[in-house]
PDB file of C-alpha atoms and ligand atoms in Angstrom:
ATOM      1  CA  MET B   1     101.982  80.957  74.326  1.00  0.00           C
ATOM      2  CA  LYS B   2     103.779  84.107  75.234  1.00  0.00           C
ATOM      3  CA  LYS B   3     104.781  84.620  78.752  1.00  0.00           C
ATOM      4  CA  PRO B   4     102.751  87.378  80.445  1.00  0.00           C
ATOM      5  CA  HIS B   5     104.925  90.993  80.570  1.00  0.00           C
ATOM      6  CA  PHE B   6     103.758  92.291  83.722  1.00  0.00           C
ATOM      7  CA  ILE B   7     103.859  96.064  84.419  1.00  0.00           C
ATOM      8  CA  ILE B   8     103.461  97.072  87.949  1.00  0.00           C
ATOM      9  CA  THR B   9     102.964 100.917  89.140  1.00  0.00           C
ATOM     10  CA  GLY B  10     103.186 102.717  92.564  1.00  0.00           C
ATOM     11  CA  PHE B  11     102.666 106.245  93.025  1.00  0.00           C
ATOM     12  CA  GLU B  12     104.768 108.849  95.015  1.00  0.00           C
ATOM     13  CA  PRO B  13     103.877 110.734  98.034  1.00  0.00           C
ATOM     14  CA  PHE B  14     100.570 113.067  97.564  1.00  0.00           C
ATOM     15  CA  LEU B  15      98.716 115.685  99.195  1.00  0.00           C
ATOM     16  CA  GLN B  16      99.615 115.209 103.081  1.00  0.00           C
ATOM     17  CA  HIS B  17     100.868 111.817 102.986  1.00  0.00           C
ATOM     18  CA  GLU B  18     105.018 111.927 103.211  1.00  0.00           C
ATOM     19  CA  ARG B  19     105.456 108.182 102.548  1.00  0.00           C
ATOM     20  CA  ASN B  20     103.237 106.162  99.545  1.00  0.00           C
ATOM     21  CA  PRO B  21     104.138 102.221 100.465  1.00  0.00           C
ATOM     22  CA  SER B  22     102.462 101.720  97.085  1.00  0.00           C
ATOM     23  CA  ALA B  23     105.830 102.382  95.467  1.00  0.00           C
ATOM     24  CA  GLU B  24     107.032 100.207  97.666  1.00  0.00           C
ATOM     25  CA  VAL B  25     104.920  97.259  97.198  1.00  0.00           C
ATOM     26  CA  ALA B  26     105.530  97.771  93.389  1.00  0.00           C
ATOM     27  CA  HIS B  27     108.981  97.580  93.413  1.00  0.00           C
ATOM     28  CA  HIS B  28     109.554  94.554  95.600  1.00  0.00           C
ATOM     29  CA  THR B  29     106.540  92.530  93.821  1.00  0.00           C
ATOM     30  CA  ALA B  30     108.211  93.160  89.988  1.00  0.00           C
ATOM     31  CA  ALA B  31     111.850  92.019  91.982  1.00  0.00           C
ATOM     32  CA  LEU B  32     109.977  89.125  93.398  1.00  0.00           C
ATOM     33  CA  LEU B  33     108.469  87.817  90.015  1.00  0.00           C
ATOM     34  CA  GLN B  34     111.540  88.014  88.056  1.00  0.00           C
ATOM     35  CA  GLN B  35     113.921  86.539  90.698  1.00  0.00           C
ATOM     36  CA  ARG B  36     111.611  83.821  92.242  1.00  0.00           C
ATOM     37  CA  TYR B  37     109.398  83.033  89.475  1.00  0.00           C
ATOM     38  CA  ASP B  38     111.171  83.965  86.277  1.00  0.00           C
ATOM     39  CA  GLN B  39     108.764  86.353  84.976  1.00  0.00           C
ATOM     40  CA  LYS B  40     108.647  89.132  82.869  1.00  0.00           C
ATOM     41  CA  ALA B  41     108.034  92.217  85.107  1.00  0.00           C
ATOM     42  CA  GLU B  42     109.213  95.877  85.316  1.00  0.00           C
ATOM     43  CA  HIS B  43     107.888  98.685  87.782  1.00  0.00           C
ATOM     44  CA  HIS B  44     107.408 101.959  87.994  1.00  0.00           C
ATOM     45  CA  THR B  45     106.749 104.706  90.587  1.00  0.00           C
ATOM     46  CA  LEU B  46     104.274 107.337  88.819  1.00  0.00           C
ATOM     47  CA  PRO B  47     103.628 110.955  90.077  1.00  0.00           C
ATOM     48  CA  VAL B  48     100.074 111.320  91.143  1.00  0.00           C
ATOM     49  CA  THR B  49      98.881 113.039  87.916  1.00  0.00           C
ATOM     50  CA  TYR B  50      96.180 113.473  85.755  1.00  0.00           C
ATOM     51  CA  ASP B  51      98.048 113.484  82.918  1.00  0.00           C
ATOM     52  CA  ILE B  52     100.255 110.732  83.589  1.00  0.00           C
ATOM     53  CA  ALA B  53      97.345 109.101  84.781  1.00  0.00           C
ATOM     54  CA  ARG B  54      95.728 109.520  81.167  1.00  0.00           C
ATOM     55  CA  ASP B  55      98.941 108.706  79.077  1.00  0.00           C
ATOM     56  CA  PHE B  56     101.250 106.119  81.210  1.00  0.00           C
ATOM     57  CA  THR B  57      98.927 102.860  79.260  1.00  0.00           C
ATOM     58  CA  THR B  58      98.815 104.355  75.796  1.00  0.00           C
ATOM     59  CA  LYS B  59     102.905 105.131  75.908  1.00  0.00           C
ATOM     60  CA  LEU B  60     103.290 101.478  76.882  1.00  0.00           C
ATOM     61  CA  GLY B  61     101.920 100.675  73.591  1.00  0.00           C
ATOM     62  CA  ALA B  62      99.263  97.936  72.891  1.00  0.00           C
ATOM     63  CA  SER B  63     100.129  94.334  73.930  1.00  0.00           C
ATOM     64  CA  SER B  64      97.785  91.533  74.622  1.00  0.00           C
ATOM     65  CA  ASP B  65     100.694  89.900  76.674  1.00  0.00           C
ATOM     66  CA  HIS B  66     100.704  93.272  79.049  1.00  0.00           C
ATOM     67  CA  ILE B  67      99.271  92.713  82.609  1.00  0.00           C
ATOM     68  CA  LEU B  68      98.946  96.083  84.468  1.00  0.00           C
ATOM     69  CA  VAL B  69      99.024  96.129  88.219  1.00  0.00           C
ATOM     70  CA  HIS B  70      97.993  99.226  89.726  1.00  0.00           C
ATOM     71  CA  ILE B  71      98.832 100.116  93.073  1.00  0.00           C
ATOM     72  CA  GLY B  72      98.233 102.842  95.545  1.00  0.00           C
ATOM     73  CA  LEU B  73      97.605 104.258  99.191  1.00  0.00           C
ATOM     74  CA  ALA B  74      94.273 104.732 100.301  1.00  0.00           C
ATOM     75  CA  ALA B  75      94.920 106.254 103.682  1.00  0.00           C
ATOM     76  CA  SER B  76      91.430 105.660 105.213  1.00  0.00           C
ATOM     77  CA  ARG B  77      91.211 101.777 104.785  1.00  0.00           C
ATOM     78  CA  THR B  78      92.303  99.225 106.758  1.00  0.00           C
ATOM     79  CA  HIS B  79      91.712  96.525 104.545  1.00  0.00           C
ATOM     80  CA  ILE B  80      93.506  95.504 101.135  1.00  0.00           C
ATOM     81  CA  SER B  81      90.968  96.396  98.186  1.00  0.00           C
ATOM     82  CA  LEU B  82      91.092  94.547  94.695  1.00  0.00           C
ATOM     83  CA  GLU B  83      89.277  97.170  92.861  1.00  0.00           C
ATOM     84  CA  ARG B  84      86.602  95.711  89.908  1.00  0.00           C
ATOM     85  CA  ARG B  85      85.609  98.945  88.464  1.00  0.00           C
ATOM     86  CA  ALA B  86      86.750 102.444  87.395  1.00  0.00           C
ATOM     87  CA  HIS B  87      84.262 105.207  86.885  1.00  0.00           C
ATOM     88  CA  ASN B  88      84.183 107.804  83.931  1.00  0.00           C
ATOM     89  CA  ALA B  89      84.221 110.474  86.998  1.00  0.00           C
ATOM     90  CA  CYS B  90      86.764 112.430  88.982  1.00  0.00           C
ATOM     91  CA  GLY B  91      86.554 115.067  92.092  1.00  0.00           C
ATOM     92  CA  THR B  92      87.675 118.139  92.539  1.00  0.00           C
ATOM     93  CA  THR B  93      91.096 117.592  94.678  1.00  0.00           C
ATOM     94  CA  PRO B  94      93.900 118.944  92.371  1.00  0.00           C
ATOM     95  CA  ASP B  95      96.504 116.326  91.369  1.00  0.00           C
ATOM     96  CA  ASN B  96     100.167 117.410  92.767  1.00  0.00           C
ATOM     97  CA  ASP B  97     100.644 119.593  89.516  1.00  0.00           C
ATOM     98  CA  GLN B  98      97.688 121.535  91.098  1.00  0.00           C
ATOM     99  CA  LYS B  99      95.728 120.277  88.192  1.00  0.00           C
ATOM    100  CA  LEU B 100      92.317 118.468  87.303  1.00  0.00           C
ATOM    101  CA  PRO B 101      91.192 116.835  84.210  1.00  0.00           C
ATOM    102  CA  GLY B 102      89.374 119.692  83.466  1.00  0.00           C
ATOM    103  CA  ASP B 103      92.329 122.208  82.995  1.00  0.00           C
ATOM    104  CA  LEU B 104      94.179 119.550  80.960  1.00  0.00           C
ATOM    105  CA  TRP B 105      91.521 118.700  78.489  1.00  0.00           C
ATOM    106  CA  SER B 106      89.311 121.531  78.803  1.00  0.00           C
ATOM    107  CA  ALA B 107      86.235 119.506  79.449  1.00  0.00           C
ATOM    108  CA  PRO B 108      84.989 120.029  82.717  1.00  0.00           C
ATOM    109  CA  HIS B 109      82.246 117.797  83.006  1.00  0.00           C
ATOM    110  CA  GLY B 110      83.314 115.760  86.018  1.00  0.00           C
ATOM    111  CA  GLY B 111      84.033 113.105  84.209  1.00  0.00           C
ATOM    112  CA  LEU B 112      87.716 111.537  82.534  1.00  0.00           C
ATOM    113  CA  GLN B 113      86.610 111.034  78.654  1.00  0.00           C
ATOM    114  CA  GLN B 114      83.985 113.095  76.782  1.00  0.00           C
ATOM    115  CA  ASP B 115      81.705 109.865  75.464  1.00  0.00           C
ATOM    116  CA  GLY B 116      83.742 107.340  77.397  1.00  0.00           C
ATOM    117  CA  PRO B 117      81.802 104.593  79.015  1.00  0.00           C
ATOM    118  CA  GLN B 118      80.289 105.197  82.345  1.00  0.00           C
ATOM    119  CA  THR B 119      82.336 102.591  84.081  1.00  0.00           C
ATOM    120  CA  SER B 120      85.171  99.760  82.971  1.00  0.00           C
ATOM    121  CA  ASP B 121      85.738  96.147  84.598  1.00  0.00           C
ATOM    122  CA  THR B 122      88.858  94.126  84.787  1.00  0.00           C
ATOM    123  CA  GLN B 123      88.330  90.691  83.155  1.00  0.00           C
ATOM    124  CA  LEU B 124      90.921  89.442  85.487  1.00  0.00           C
ATOM    125  CA  ASP B 125      89.828  86.874  88.028  1.00  0.00           C
ATOM    126  CA  LEU B 126      89.669  88.628  91.233  1.00  0.00           C
ATOM    127  CA  GLU B 127      88.192  85.702  93.133  1.00  0.00           C
ATOM    128  CA  SER B 128      91.120  83.241  92.936  1.00  0.00           C
ATOM    129  CA  LEU B 129      93.894  86.344  93.007  1.00  0.00           C
ATOM    130  CA  LYS B 130      91.896  86.830  96.631  1.00  0.00           C
ATOM    131  CA  GLN B 131      92.073  83.354  97.430  1.00  0.00           C
ATOM    132  CA  GLU B 132      95.686  83.157  96.503  1.00  0.00           C
ATOM    133  CA  LEU B 133      96.665  86.116  99.064  1.00  0.00           C
ATOM    134  CA  GLU B 134      94.718  84.839 101.747  1.00  0.00           C
ATOM    135  CA  ASP B 135      96.688  81.281 101.218  1.00  0.00           C
ATOM    136  CA  TYR B 136      99.776  82.627 101.419  1.00  0.00           C
ATOM    137  CA  PRO B 137     101.785  81.006 104.142  1.00  0.00           C
ATOM    138  CA  HIS B 138     103.074  82.207 107.227  1.00  0.00           C
ATOM    139  CA  ILE B 139     102.406  85.633 106.886  1.00  0.00           C
ATOM    140  CA  THR B 140      99.038  87.966 108.034  1.00  0.00           C
ATOM    141  CA  LEU B 141      97.948  90.061 105.815  1.00  0.00           C
ATOM    142  CA  PRO B 142      94.889  92.822 106.181  1.00  0.00           C
ATOM    143  CA  GLU B 143      91.833  91.647 105.439  1.00  0.00           C
ATOM    144  CA  VAL B 144      91.205  91.317 101.509  1.00  0.00           C
ATOM    145  CA  ARG B 145      88.297  92.594  99.720  1.00  0.00           C
ATOM    146  CA  ILE B 146      86.992  92.830  96.444  1.00  0.00           C
ATOM    147  CA  THR B 147      85.498  96.406  95.891  1.00  0.00           C
ATOM    148  CA  HIS B 148      83.805  98.434  93.542  1.00  0.00           C
ATOM    149  CA  ASP B 149      84.878 102.242  94.305  1.00  0.00           C
ATOM    150  CA  ALA B 150      88.210 103.020  93.265  1.00  0.00           C
ATOM    151  CA  GLY B 151      87.430 106.421  94.455  1.00  0.00           C
ATOM    152  CA  THR B 152      87.352 109.915  92.509  1.00  0.00           C
ATOM    153  CA  TYR B 153      90.842 110.696  92.635  1.00  0.00           C
ATOM    154  CA  VAL B 154      94.339 109.767  90.061  1.00  0.00           C
ATOM    155  CA  CYS B 155      94.254 106.201  91.374  1.00  0.00           C
ATOM    156  CA  ASN B 156      90.296 105.883  89.692  1.00  0.00           C
ATOM    157  CA  ALA B 157      91.354 107.763  86.488  1.00  0.00           C
ATOM    158  CA  ILE B 158      94.574 105.782  85.880  1.00  0.00           C
ATOM    159  CA  TYR B 159      92.494 102.446  86.347  1.00  0.00           C
ATOM    160  CA  TYR B 160      90.128 104.009  84.031  1.00  0.00           C
ATOM    161  CA  HIS B 161      92.229 104.742  81.041  1.00  0.00           C
ATOM    162  CA  SER B 162      94.355 101.485  81.396  1.00  0.00           C
ATOM    163  CA  LEU B 163      91.133  99.527  81.127  1.00  0.00           C
ATOM    164  CA  GLN B 164      90.010 101.476  77.982  1.00  0.00           C
ATOM    165  CA  HIS B 165      93.643  99.896  76.425  1.00  0.00           C
ATOM    166  CA  ASN B 166      93.775  96.302  78.168  1.00  0.00           C
ATOM    167  CA  LYS B 167      90.832  94.827  80.389  1.00  0.00           C
ATOM    168  CA  ASN B 168      94.273  92.732  82.199  1.00  0.00           C
ATOM    169  CA  SER B 169      94.478  95.577  84.692  1.00  0.00           C
ATOM    170  CA  VAL B 170      93.738  95.657  88.034  1.00  0.00           C
ATOM    171  CA  PHE B 171      93.911  98.181  90.788  1.00  0.00           C
ATOM    172  CA  ILE B 172      95.097  97.678  94.240  1.00  0.00           C
ATOM    173  CA  HIS B 173      94.555  99.775  96.894  1.00  0.00           C
ATOM    174  CA  ILE B 174      96.574  99.304  99.817  1.00  0.00           C
ATOM    175  CA  PRO B 175      96.063 100.797 103.558  1.00  0.00           C
ATOM    176  CA  PRO B 176      99.219 102.539 105.240  1.00  0.00           C
ATOM    177  CA  MET B 177     101.751 100.192 105.821  1.00  0.00           C
ATOM    178  CA  GLU B 178     105.036  99.993 107.215  1.00  0.00           C
ATOM    179  CA  PRO B 179     108.046  98.453 105.325  1.00  0.00           C
ATOM    180  CA  LYS B 180     108.111  95.166 107.116  1.00  0.00           C
ATOM    181  CA  GLN B 181     104.350  94.708 105.591  1.00  0.00           C
ATOM    182  CA  CYS B 182     105.099  96.132 102.086  1.00  0.00           C
ATOM    183  CA  MET B 183     107.660  93.399 101.731  1.00  0.00           C
ATOM    184  CA  GLU B 184     104.985  90.629 102.998  1.00  0.00           C
ATOM    185  CA  LEU B 185     102.544  91.732 100.766  1.00  0.00           C
ATOM    186  CA  SER B 186     104.736  91.975  98.244  1.00  0.00           C
ATOM    187  CA  GLN B 187     105.629  88.134  98.418  1.00  0.00           C
ATOM    188  CA  ALA B 188     102.162  87.118  98.501  1.00  0.00           C
ATOM    189  CA  LEU B 189     101.497  89.449  95.239  1.00  0.00           C
ATOM    190  CA  ALA B 190     103.857  87.798  93.952  1.00  0.00           C
ATOM    191  CA  HIS B 191     103.023  84.169  94.423  1.00  0.00           C
ATOM    192  CA  ALA B 192      99.491  84.938  93.963  1.00  0.00           C
ATOM    193  CA  LEU B 193     100.296  86.993  90.218  1.00  0.00           C
ATOM    194  CA  HIS B 194     102.348  83.927  89.094  1.00  0.00           C
ATOM    195  CA  THR B 195     100.277  81.199  89.713  1.00  0.00           C
ATOM    196  CA  LEU B 196      97.005  83.070  88.522  1.00  0.00           C
ATOM    197  CA  THR B 197      98.883  83.516  85.031  1.00  0.00           C
ATOM    198  CA  LEU B 198      99.916  79.890  85.172  1.00  0.00           C
ATOM    199  CA  SER B 199      95.864  78.821  85.984  1.00  0.00           C
ATOM    200  CA  GLN B 200      94.613  81.630  83.377  1.00  0.00           C
ATOM    201  CA  PRO B 201      97.303  82.959  80.833  1.00  0.00           C
ATOM    202  CA  PRO B 202      96.000  86.416  79.685  1.00  0.00           C
ATOM    203  CA  GLN B 203      93.429  87.012  77.397  1.00  0.00           C
ATOM    204  CA  SER B 204      93.427  89.195  74.425  1.00  0.00           C
ATOM    205  CA  ASP B 205      90.450  92.032  74.613  1.00  0.00           C
ATOM    206  CA  HIS B 206      87.940  92.079  71.755  1.00  0.00           C
ATOM    207  CA  GLN B 207      86.791  95.197  72.454  1.00  0.00           C
TER     208      GLN B 207
HETATM  209  N1  PCA C   1      96.460 107.013  96.014  1.00  0.00           N
HETATM  210  C1  PCA C   1      95.602 108.324  95.500  1.00  0.00           C
HETATM  211  C2  PCA C   1      96.469 108.602  94.603  1.00  0.00           C
HETATM  212  C3  PCA C   1      97.760 108.127  94.491  1.00  0.00           C
HETATM  213  C4  PCA C   1      97.693 107.117  95.652  1.00  0.00           C
HETATM  214  O1  PCA C   1      98.321 106.476  96.040  1.00  0.00           O
HETATM  215  C5  PCA C   1      93.985 107.431  95.028  1.00  0.00           C
HETATM  216  O2  PCA C   1      93.616 106.730  95.779  1.00  0.00           O
HETATM  217  O3  PCA C   1      93.638 108.076  94.008  1.00  0.00           O
END
């Protein structure tokens, strides 16, 4: 069996949010997966744009051993959300390039992909991921929930497009966090992802 290859992404600041802790968590988690657990892992800090959301996973190329972990800030939440589902939908808030998907693809129907499925779900085991995060010793994380609504902005968009390519993807929304909490979450997340892939190696997609 091939070793999984973790692709971990966070986002740049956006709208009124001058700091985006998701980039810190992505960076630390990838470093810990490499250093502590000898896993293949890379991290990317992505601009908050719909065209990056559409193209990022395509540009990586298809590989059934990729596990995509996208992380984003949900500024109004107080819990950590393991998002199960992405929707073929987008709202009316422009991205950091002041664009909407309709500007780019002349498809102003309020969706992300014409003729795409309405929803798409991860095939990763979120219950086990949640349990592993909660069981990580010595730190107190914000409450962890499994949720079904990644919003209607760029986070939902990248998740939707990633899931079209690879069901071994997960989106994690995090609340506002200080650097120390980012490091703590990264420790728990690196451990949880490592443990998860030991017990459940990535499955190939049959789409
Ligand atoms: N959160 C936004 C986009 C970038 C980010 O970190 C979202 O929830 O869509």
